[in-house]
């Protein structure tokens, strides 16, 4: 590998080709701790030209490339496979030095960013021009532009603005052979052929290395109010969303937590959002043009099934913390790598699905804890199974996906397939659909260098 590494060093500089195992360790294990991979080096380019040069070197040397942004992905796609998996050498290409953010186009309401810019940095930059980045997730300080596009992230504002694909106006990406693909226009109406930027959204590093993205921006909402309601049934949350909409309020976010989840974050130092205990808690943020708070109180008084409620003007960070600290508290509390399954259901099937998924913890022959939470307005449940012995992971995953299949849901709502779910893509995609996806992959990456083992297994 020495000549190969020397070529890479000549492109990005000695300091940015890491080969020391200690320096590489943090890059090679994913956020969940469930996947650790092997790479000959971690390569950290600064520019698109450097990415293109590195890809040309990898292509001619037949070296696999795993692309990594903030390494907050939860399905194992951001780390390479183990050494034996492909029989070819692999490198990890990290975008963490590609953090440029252009000036905001306040008329076109968009911004161009490099792939390694974090969601928090993009939003902070947009806020200086009175705008906001419509994608928001609890991993905002690490998750990158390239990562949210590659996973087509949803997040807490999805119910209001749509997923990441909906925010992508233009894209610049380097193909596996080093060629540059650039479609960069702030036109919101532009129907010349296939939606290639849209195709790269959700491609999980298997089609190209995204180097820059032109994102649409949004206006921040006027006054917002956040409520957390303690409720006995999931239906109550769905009914409440309907009532708030009928009252003319705009739903900015609609989340759900369970008693077990709120208890867990409380054990990790977070104050309870509502003092009364209940099986479920819904956090709903609304905006509107009038007296938003009094309109929300009016709706809460009319709604059935609310056990207790608190209300705060937005951004209500303390209320949000109870929801956003779930992922962190779960990973600190589990005794084995947490089995994280991010699934979605038609809204009508959501209450039934919650019941069936809660019962999963009793179905394997080893005690495990199920913590469910998620984006209730989108029908998206994050199923977290703690203390699952690693040898039972496949079995318990199959049980969760059986619930998904029976209720007409999806095995991946917003995290992608990664390495975690490749064996189950047939549950959501037909043979013809999967063959079409494979044909696209082969066309763009005939050597199969980009993220082998991700999405296709
Ligand atoms: C606390 C927490 C909360 C989260 N909340 C949400 C949530 O609400 N909604 C949600 O959707 N996700 C959520 N996630 C998951 C994660 O943050 C998202 O999937 C995010 O989009 C990953 O971004 P990243 O930069 O960390 O990507 P990485 O983890 O580095 O990579 C993820 C995938 O994208 C590919 N990739 C990364 N950069 C590029 C690039 N430049 N070009 C091509 N491919 C690339 C990788 O190869 C990999 O397959 C959460 C994670 C955590 C830890």
Coordinates of C-alpha atoms and ligand atoms in Angstrom, one line a residue:
X1 CA 0.0 0.0 0.0
X2 CA 3.0 2.4 0.4
X3 CA 3.0 3.8 -3.2
X4 CA -0.8 4.2 -3.0
X5 CA -0.5 6.1 0.3
X6 CA 2.3 8.3 -1.0
X7 CA 0.1 9.3 -4.0
X8 CA -2.7 10.2 -1.6
X9 CA -0.2 12.2 0.6
X10 CA 0.9 14.1 -2.5
X11 CA -2.7 15.2 -3.0
X12 CA -4.0 16.1 0.5
X13 CA -0.7 16.5 2.4
X14 CA 1.1 14.2 4.8
X15 CA -0.9 15.4 7.9
X16 CA -4.2 14.4 6.3
X17 CA -3.5 10.8 5.5
X18 CA -3.8 9.1 8.9
X19 CA -2.4 5.6 9.3
X20 CA -1.7 5.5 13.0
X21 CA -4.2 3.1 14.6
X22 CA -4.9 5.4 17.5
X23 CA -5.5 8.4 15.3
X24 CA -7.8 6.3 13.1
X25 CA -9.8 4.6 15.9
X26 CA -12.4 7.3 16.4
X27 CA -13.2 7.2 12.6
X28 CA -13.5 3.4 12.4
X29 CA -16.2 2.8 15.0
X30 CA -19.7 4.1 14.4
X31 CA -21.8 6.2 16.8
X32 CA -23.7 3.2 18.2
X33 CA -20.5 1.2 18.9
X34 CA -22.0 -1.7 17.0
X35 CA -19.8 -1.5 13.9
X36 CA -16.0 -1.3 13.8
X37 CA -14.3 -1.5 10.4
X38 CA -10.8 -1.7 9.0
X39 CA -9.1 0.9 6.7
X40 CA -5.5 1.3 5.4
X41 CA -5.8 5.0 6.0
X42 CA -8.2 7.8 6.9
X43 CA -7.9 10.5 4.1
X44 CA -9.1 14.0 4.8
X45 CA -9.3 16.1 1.6
X46 CA -10.0 19.9 1.8
X47 CA -11.4 20.6 -1.7
X48 CA -13.5 18.9 -4.4
X49 CA -10.4 18.7 -6.6
X50 CA -8.6 16.8 -3.9
X51 CA -11.6 14.4 -3.5
X52 CA -11.5 13.8 -7.3
X53 CA -7.8 13.1 -7.3
X54 CA -8.1 10.7 -4.4
X55 CA -11.0 8.9 -6.1
X56 CA -8.9 8.6 -9.3
X57 CA -6.0 7.0 -7.3
X58 CA -8.5 4.6 -5.5
X59 CA -10.1 3.6 -8.8
X60 CA -6.8 2.8 -10.5
X61 CA -5.6 0.9 -7.4
X62 CA -8.9 -0.9 -6.9
X63 CA -9.2 0.4 -3.4
X64 CA -12.6 0.6 -1.7
X65 CA -13.8 4.0 -0.3
X66 CA -16.1 4.5 2.7
X67 CA -17.3 8.1 2.9
X68 CA -17.8 9.6 6.3
X69 CA -19.2 12.9 7.4
X70 CA -20.0 13.4 11.1
X71 CA -20.2 9.7 11.8
X72 CA -23.6 10.1 13.6
X73 CA -25.4 7.6 11.3
X74 CA -27.1 4.8 13.2
X75 CA -27.0 2.0 10.7
X76 CA -23.3 1.3 10.3
X77 CA -22.9 2.9 6.9
X78 CA -20.3 5.4 7.9
X79 CA -17.5 2.9 8.7
X80 CA -15.8 0.5 6.4
X81 CA -16.4 -3.3 6.7
X82 CA -13.8 -5.5 8.5
X83 CA -10.6 -6.4 6.5
X84 CA -11.9 -9.7 5.4
X85 CA -15.3 -8.6 4.1
X86 CA -14.4 -7.6 0.5
X87 CA -10.9 -9.0 0.1
X88 CA -9.8 -5.5 -1.2
X89 CA -8.0 -2.8 0.7
X90 CA -10.2 0.1 1.9
X91 CA -9.8 3.7 2.9
X92 CA -12.1 6.0 4.8
X93 CA -12.6 9.4 3.2
X94 CA -13.6 11.9 5.8
X95 CA -15.2 15.2 4.8
X96 CA -14.5 16.9 8.2
X97 CA -12.1 19.5 6.6
X98 CA -14.6 20.5 3.9
X99 CA -16.6 23.0 6.0
X100 CA -17.0 26.1 3.8
X101 CA -20.3 27.8 3.7
X102 CA -21.0 30.4 1.0
X103 CA -22.8 33.7 1.4
X104 CA -26.5 33.4 1.7
X105 CA -28.6 34.2 -1.4
X106 CA -31.3 36.1 0.4
X107 CA -33.4 36.6 -2.8
X108 CA -33.2 33.0 -3.9
X109 CA -33.3 31.9 -0.3
X110 CA -30.6 29.3 -0.7
X111 CA -27.0 28.6 0.3
X112 CA -24.1 26.5 -1.1
X113 CA -22.1 24.5 1.4
X114 CA -19.3 22.1 1.4
X115 CA -20.2 18.5 2.4
X116 CA -18.5 18.6 5.8
X117 CA -20.4 21.7 7.1
X118 CA -22.5 20.8 10.1
X119 CA -26.2 21.3 10.3
X120 CA -25.7 23.6 13.3
X121 CA -23.2 25.8 11.4
X122 CA -25.4 26.0 8.3
X123 CA -28.4 27.0 10.5
X124 CA -26.4 29.5 12.5
X125 CA -25.2 31.1 9.2
X126 CA -28.7 31.2 7.8
X127 CA -30.0 32.8 11.0
X128 CA -27.7 35.8 10.4
X129 CA -29.8 36.6 7.3
X130 CA -33.1 36.0 9.0
X131 CA -33.5 32.5 7.5
X132 CA -33.3 28.9 8.8
X133 CA -32.0 25.6 7.6
X134 CA -35.2 23.4 7.5
X135 CA -33.5 20.2 8.6
X136 CA -32.9 19.8 12.3
X137 CA -31.8 16.7 14.3
X138 CA -30.4 16.2 17.8
X139 CA -27.1 15.3 16.1
X140 CA -26.9 18.8 14.6
X141 CA -23.5 19.7 16.0
X142 CA -21.8 16.8 14.2
X143 CA -24.1 15.7 11.4
X144 CA -22.9 17.1 8.1
X145 CA -24.5 18.4 4.9
X146 CA -23.2 15.4 2.9
X147 CA -24.4 13.0 5.6
X148 CA -27.9 14.4 5.8
X149 CA -28.2 14.3 2.0
X150 CA -26.7 10.8 1.7
X151 CA -29.2 9.5 4.3
X152 CA -32.0 11.7 3.2
X153 CA -32.4 12.6 6.9
X154 CA -35.9 13.6 8.2
X155 CA -35.5 15.0 11.7
X156 CA -37.8 17.0 13.9
X157 CA -38.9 19.6 11.3
X158 CA -39.8 17.0 8.6
X159 CA -43.6 17.3 9.3
X160 CA -43.3 21.0 8.4
X161 CA -40.7 21.2 5.6
X162 CA -40.3 17.7 4.3
X163 CA -37.1 15.6 4.3
X164 CA -33.6 16.5 3.1
X165 CA -34.3 15.6 -0.5
X166 CA -36.9 18.3 -0.6
X167 CA -34.3 20.9 0.4
X168 CA -31.7 20.0 -2.2
X169 CA -31.6 22.4 -5.2
X170 CA -28.2 21.5 -6.5
X171 CA -25.4 19.1 -5.9
X172 CA -21.7 18.6 -6.8
X173 CA -20.4 15.1 -6.4
X174 CA -17.3 13.1 -7.4
X175 CA -18.0 9.8 -9.1
X176 CA -16.1 6.6 -8.3
X177 CA -13.7 7.1 -11.3
X178 CA -13.0 10.7 -10.2
X179 CA -15.3 12.5 -12.7
X180 CA -17.1 15.6 -11.4
X181 CA -20.9 15.6 -11.6
X182 CA -22.3 19.1 -11.0
X183 CA -25.9 20.3 -11.2
X184 CA -26.0 23.6 -9.5
X185 CA -28.9 26.0 -10.0
X186 CA -31.1 27.9 -7.7
X187 CA -34.0 27.4 -10.1
X188 CA -37.0 25.9 -8.3
X189 CA -38.5 24.9 -11.6
X190 CA -36.1 22.9 -13.8
X191 CA -37.4 19.8 -15.4
X192 CA -34.6 18.7 -17.7
X193 CA -34.5 15.0 -17.3
X194 CA -34.0 12.8 -14.3
X195 CA -33.6 14.3 -10.8
X196 CA -30.0 13.4 -10.2
X197 CA -29.5 15.5 -7.0
X198 CA -32.7 13.7 -5.7
X199 CA -31.1 10.3 -6.6
X200 CA -28.1 11.0 -4.6
X201 CA -30.3 11.9 -1.6
X202 CA -30.5 8.6 0.3
X203 CA -27.7 7.0 -1.7
X204 CA -25.7 6.3 1.5
X205 CA -22.3 6.9 0.0
X206 CA -22.8 4.1 -2.6
X207 CA -23.1 6.2 -5.8
X208 CA -20.8 9.2 -5.4
X209 CA -18.9 11.3 -2.9
X210 CA -21.0 14.4 -2.4
X211 CA -18.7 17.4 -2.1
X212 CA -21.0 20.4 -2.2
X213 CA -24.8 21.0 -1.8
X214 CA -27.0 23.9 -2.7
X215 CA -29.7 23.9 -0.1
X216 CA -33.1 25.8 0.0
X217 CA -33.6 27.8 3.2
X218 CA -36.9 28.7 4.9
X219 CA -38.2 31.6 7.0
X220 CA -38.2 30.8 10.7
X221 CA -41.8 30.5 12.1
X222 CA -43.3 33.6 13.8
X223 CA -44.1 33.0 17.5
X224 CA -44.1 29.3 18.5
X225 CA -45.5 27.5 21.5
X226 CA -44.5 24.1 22.7
X227 CA -46.6 21.7 24.7
X228 CA -45.9 18.4 26.3
X229 CA -49.0 16.4 27.1
X230 CA -49.2 13.3 29.2
X231 CA -51.6 10.9 27.5
X232 CA -52.9 7.3 27.9
X233 CA -53.1 6.4 24.2
X234 CA -51.2 7.2 21.0
X235 CA -54.5 8.1 19.3
X236 CA -54.8 11.1 21.5
X237 CA -51.6 12.6 20.0
X238 CA -52.9 12.0 16.5
X239 CA -56.3 13.6 17.4
X240 CA -54.6 16.5 19.0
X241 CA -52.5 17.2 15.9
X242 CA -55.7 17.2 13.9
X243 CA -57.5 19.6 16.2
X244 CA -54.5 22.0 16.2
X245 CA -54.5 22.0 12.4
X246 CA -58.2 22.6 12.3
X247 CA -57.8 25.6 14.6
X248 CA -55.5 27.1 11.9
X249 CA -52.2 26.5 13.8
X250 CA -49.2 25.1 11.9
X251 CA -47.5 22.0 13.3
X252 CA -43.8 22.7 13.4
X253 CA -42.9 19.4 15.1
X254 CA -44.8 16.5 16.7
X255 CA -42.9 14.0 18.8
X256 CA -43.8 11.1 21.0
X257 CA -42.1 9.5 24.0
X258 CA -43.1 6.7 26.4
X259 CA -42.9 6.5 30.2
X260 CA -39.9 4.2 30.0
X261 CA -38.0 6.7 27.9
X262 CA -38.9 9.7 30.0
X263 CA -37.9 7.8 33.1
X264 CA -34.6 6.9 31.5
X265 CA -33.6 10.4 30.5
X266 CA -34.7 11.5 34.0
X267 CA -32.3 8.9 35.5
X268 CA -29.6 10.6 33.4
X269 CA -30.2 14.0 34.9
X270 CA -33.0 15.5 32.8
X271 CA -36.0 17.0 34.5
X272 CA -39.4 15.5 33.7
X273 CA -41.4 17.6 31.3
X274 CA -44.7 16.9 33.0
X275 CA -45.0 15.8 36.7
X276 CA -47.9 13.4 36.1
X277 CA -46.9 9.9 34.9
X278 CA -48.6 8.5 31.9
X279 CA -47.9 5.8 29.3
X280 CA -47.1 8.3 26.6
X281 CA -46.0 11.9 26.2
X282 CA -46.4 14.0 23.1
X283 CA -44.4 17.1 22.4
X284 CA -46.0 19.4 19.9
X285 CA -44.7 22.7 18.6
X286 CA -47.0 25.0 16.8
X287 CA -46.8 28.4 15.1
X288 CA -49.3 30.8 13.9
X289 CA -50.0 34.5 13.3
X290 CA -52.3 35.3 16.2
X291 CA -52.3 34.5 19.9
X292 CA -50.7 31.1 19.5
X293 CA -50.5 30.3 23.1
X294 CA -54.1 31.0 23.9
X295 CA -55.3 29.2 20.8
X296 CA -53.3 26.2 21.9
X297 CA -54.8 26.3 25.4
X298 CA -58.2 26.5 23.9
X299 CA -57.5 23.4 21.8
X300 CA -56.0 21.5 24.8
X301 CA -59.1 22.3 26.9
X302 CA -61.4 20.9 24.1
X303 CA -59.3 17.7 23.5
X304 CA -60.2 14.4 25.0
X305 CA -57.8 12.1 26.8
X306 CA -55.2 14.6 28.0
X307 CA -54.0 13.6 31.5
X308 CA -51.7 16.6 32.1
X309 CA -50.1 19.3 30.0
X310 CA -47.4 22.0 30.2
X311 CA -46.9 24.9 27.8
X312 CA -43.9 27.1 27.1
X313 CA -43.2 29.7 24.4
X314 CA -40.7 28.4 21.8
X315 CA -38.0 27.4 21.6
X316 CA -38.7 25.7 25.0
X317 CA -35.3 24.0 25.0
X318 CA -35.9 22.3 28.4
X319 CA -39.0 20.6 27.1
X320 CA -37.2 19.6 23.9
X321 CA -34.2 18.3 26.0
X322 CA -36.4 15.5 27.4
X323 CA -37.0 14.3 23.8
X324 CA -33.6 15.0 22.4
X325 CA -31.6 13.3 25.2
X326 CA -33.2 10.0 24.5
X327 CA -30.6 8.7 22.1
X328 CA -27.7 9.7 24.4
X329 CA -29.4 8.2 27.6
X330 CA -30.1 5.0 25.8
X331 CA -26.6 4.5 24.6
X332 CA -25.2 5.2 28.1
X333 CA -27.7 2.8 29.7
X334 CA -27.6 -0.3 27.5
X335 CA -25.3 -3.2 28.5
X336 CA -24.8 -4.3 24.9
X337 CA -24.7 -2.3 21.6
X338 CA -28.3 -1.0 21.3
X339 CA -30.3 -2.5 18.5
X340 CA -31.8 0.6 16.8
X341 CA -34.5 0.2 14.3
X342 CA -36.1 3.2 12.7
X343 CA -39.4 2.3 11.2
X344 CA -42.5 4.0 10.0
X345 CA -46.2 3.2 9.7
X346 CA -49.3 4.6 8.1
X347 CA -50.7 7.0 10.8
X348 CA -53.9 4.9 11.0
X349 CA -51.8 1.8 12.0
X350 CA -49.5 3.7 14.5
X351 CA -51.4 2.9 17.8
X352 CA -51.6 -0.8 17.0
X353 CA -47.9 -0.9 16.0
X354 CA -46.9 0.8 19.2
X355 CA -48.6 -1.9 21.2
X356 CA -47.0 -4.7 19.2
X357 CA -43.6 -3.2 19.3
X358 CA -43.8 -2.6 23.1
X359 CA -44.5 -6.3 23.6
X360 CA -41.3 -7.3 21.7
X361 CA -39.2 -7.1 24.9
X362 CA -41.0 -10.1 26.3
X363 CA -40.6 -12.2 23.1
X364 CA -37.0 -13.1 23.1
X365 CA -35.6 -15.6 25.6
X366 CA -33.5 -13.0 27.3
X367 CA -34.6 -9.9 29.1
X368 CA -34.2 -6.8 27.1
X369 CA -35.7 -3.3 27.3
X370 CA -37.6 -1.6 24.5
X371 CA -37.6 2.2 24.5
X372 CA -39.8 3.6 21.7
X373 CA -39.9 7.3 20.7
X374 CA -40.1 9.2 17.5
X375 CA -41.7 11.6 15.1
X376 CA -45.4 10.8 15.7
X377 CA -46.7 13.2 13.1
X378 CA -44.7 11.4 10.4
X379 CA -45.7 7.9 11.7
X380 CA -42.0 7.3 12.5
X381 CA -41.0 5.2 15.5
X382 CA -37.4 4.8 16.7
X383 CA -37.3 1.3 18.2
X384 CA -34.4 1.0 20.6
X385 CA -33.8 -2.5 22.1
X386 CA -31.4 -2.4 25.0
X387 CA -29.4 -5.3 26.6
X388 CA -29.9 -7.6 23.6
X389 CA -27.2 -10.3 23.5
X390 CA -25.4 -9.7 20.2
X391 CA -26.2 -13.3 19.0
X392 CA -30.0 -12.4 19.3
X393 CA -29.8 -9.2 17.2
X394 CA -30.9 -10.8 14.0
X395 CA -33.8 -12.6 15.6
X396 CA -35.2 -9.6 17.4
X397 CA -34.7 -7.4 14.3
X398 CA -36.7 -9.9 12.3
X399 CA -39.5 -9.7 14.9
X400 CA -39.7 -5.9 14.7
X401 CA -39.7 -6.1 10.9
X402 CA -42.6 -8.6 11.0
X403 CA -44.6 -6.0 12.8
X404 CA -43.7 -3.5 10.2
X405 CA -44.6 -5.7 7.3
X406 CA -48.0 -6.7 8.8
X407 CA -48.9 -3.1 9.4
X408 CA -47.8 -1.8 6.0
X409 CA -44.8 0.2 7.2
X410 CA -41.2 0.8 6.1
X411 CA -38.1 -0.8 7.6
X412 CA -36.3 2.5 7.2
X413 CA -38.1 5.8 7.9
X414 CA -35.1 8.2 7.9
X415 CA -31.8 6.5 8.9
X416 CA -31.3 4.4 5.8
X417 CA -30.3 0.8 5.3
X418 CA -26.5 1.0 6.0
X419 CA -25.0 -2.4 7.0
X420 CA -27.8 -3.0 9.6
X421 CA -30.8 -3.8 7.4
X422 CA -29.4 -5.1 4.0
X423 CA -31.0 -8.6 4.6
X424 CA -34.5 -7.1 4.8
X425 CA -34.8 -4.7 1.9
X426 CA -37.1 -7.1 0.1
X427 CA -39.8 -6.2 2.7
X428 CA -40.1 -2.7 1.2
X429 CA -38.9 -3.0 -2.4
X430 CA -39.9 -5.5 -5.1
X431 CA -37.4 -7.6 -7.1
X432 CA -37.7 -5.2 -10.1
X433 CA -37.2 -2.2 -7.8
X434 CA -34.1 -3.7 -6.3
X435 CA -32.7 -4.7 -9.7
X436 CA -33.2 -1.2 -10.9
X437 CA -31.3 0.2 -7.9
X438 CA -28.5 -2.3 -8.5
X439 CA -28.3 -1.2 -12.2
X440 CA -28.0 2.4 -11.1
X441 CA -25.2 1.5 -8.7
X442 CA -23.4 -0.6 -11.4
X443 CA -23.6 2.2 -13.9
X444 CA -22.2 4.9 -11.6
X445 CA -19.7 2.6 -9.8
X446 CA -18.9 -0.4 -12.0
X447 CA -15.9 -1.5 -9.8
X448 CA -18.2 -1.4 -6.7
X449 CA -15.7 0.7 -4.8
X450 CA -18.0 3.0 -2.9
X451 CA -19.3 1.7 0.4
X452 CA -19.4 -2.0 -0.4
X453 CA -21.7 -3.9 1.9
X454 CA -23.9 -0.8 2.4
X455 CA -27.5 -0.9 1.1
X456 CA -27.0 -4.0 -1.1
X457 CA -25.2 -6.3 1.4
Ligands
LIG1 C1 -28.5 11.9 18.8 C2 -28.8 11.6 17.4 C3 -30.0 12.0 16.8 C4 -30.4 11.7 15.5 N1 -31.6 12.2 15.1 C5 -31.9 11.9 13.8 C6 -33.2 12.4 13.3 O1 -34.0 13.0 14.0 N2 -33.4 12.1 11.9 C7 -32.6 11.5 11.1 O2 -32.9 11.3 10.0 N3 -31.4 11.0 11.6 C8 -31.0 11.2 12.9 N4 -29.8 10.8 13.4 C9 -29.0 10.0 12.5 C10 -27.8 10.8 11.8 O3 -27.5 12.0 12.5 C11 -28.2 11.1 10.4 O4 -28.3 9.9 9.6 C12 -27.3 12.1 9.7 O5 -27.8 12.4 8.4 C13 -25.9 11.5 9.5 O6 -25.0 12.6 9.1 P1 -23.4 12.4 9.2 O7 -22.7 13.6 8.6 O8 -23.1 12.1 10.6 O9 -23.2 11.1 8.3 P2 -22.3 9.8 8.6 O10 -22.8 9.1 9.8 O11 -20.9 10.2 8.5 O12 -22.7 8.9 7.3 C14 -24.0 8.4 7.1 C15 -24.1 7.8 5.7 O13 -23.9 8.9 4.7 C16 -22.8 8.6 3.9 N5 -22.1 9.9 3.7 C17 -21.7 10.8 4.6 N6 -21.2 11.9 4.0 C18 -21.2 11.6 2.7 C19 -20.8 12.4 1.5 N7 -20.2 13.6 1.6 N8 -21.0 11.8 0.3 C20 -21.6 10.6 0.2 N9 -22.0 9.9 1.2 C21 -21.8 10.4 2.4 C22 -21.9 7.6 4.7 O14 -21.1 6.9 3.8 C23 -23.0 6.8 5.4 O15 -23.5 5.8 4.6 C24 -29.5 11.0 14.7 C25 -28.3 10.5 15.2 C26 -27.9 10.8 16.6 C27 -26.6 10.3 17.1

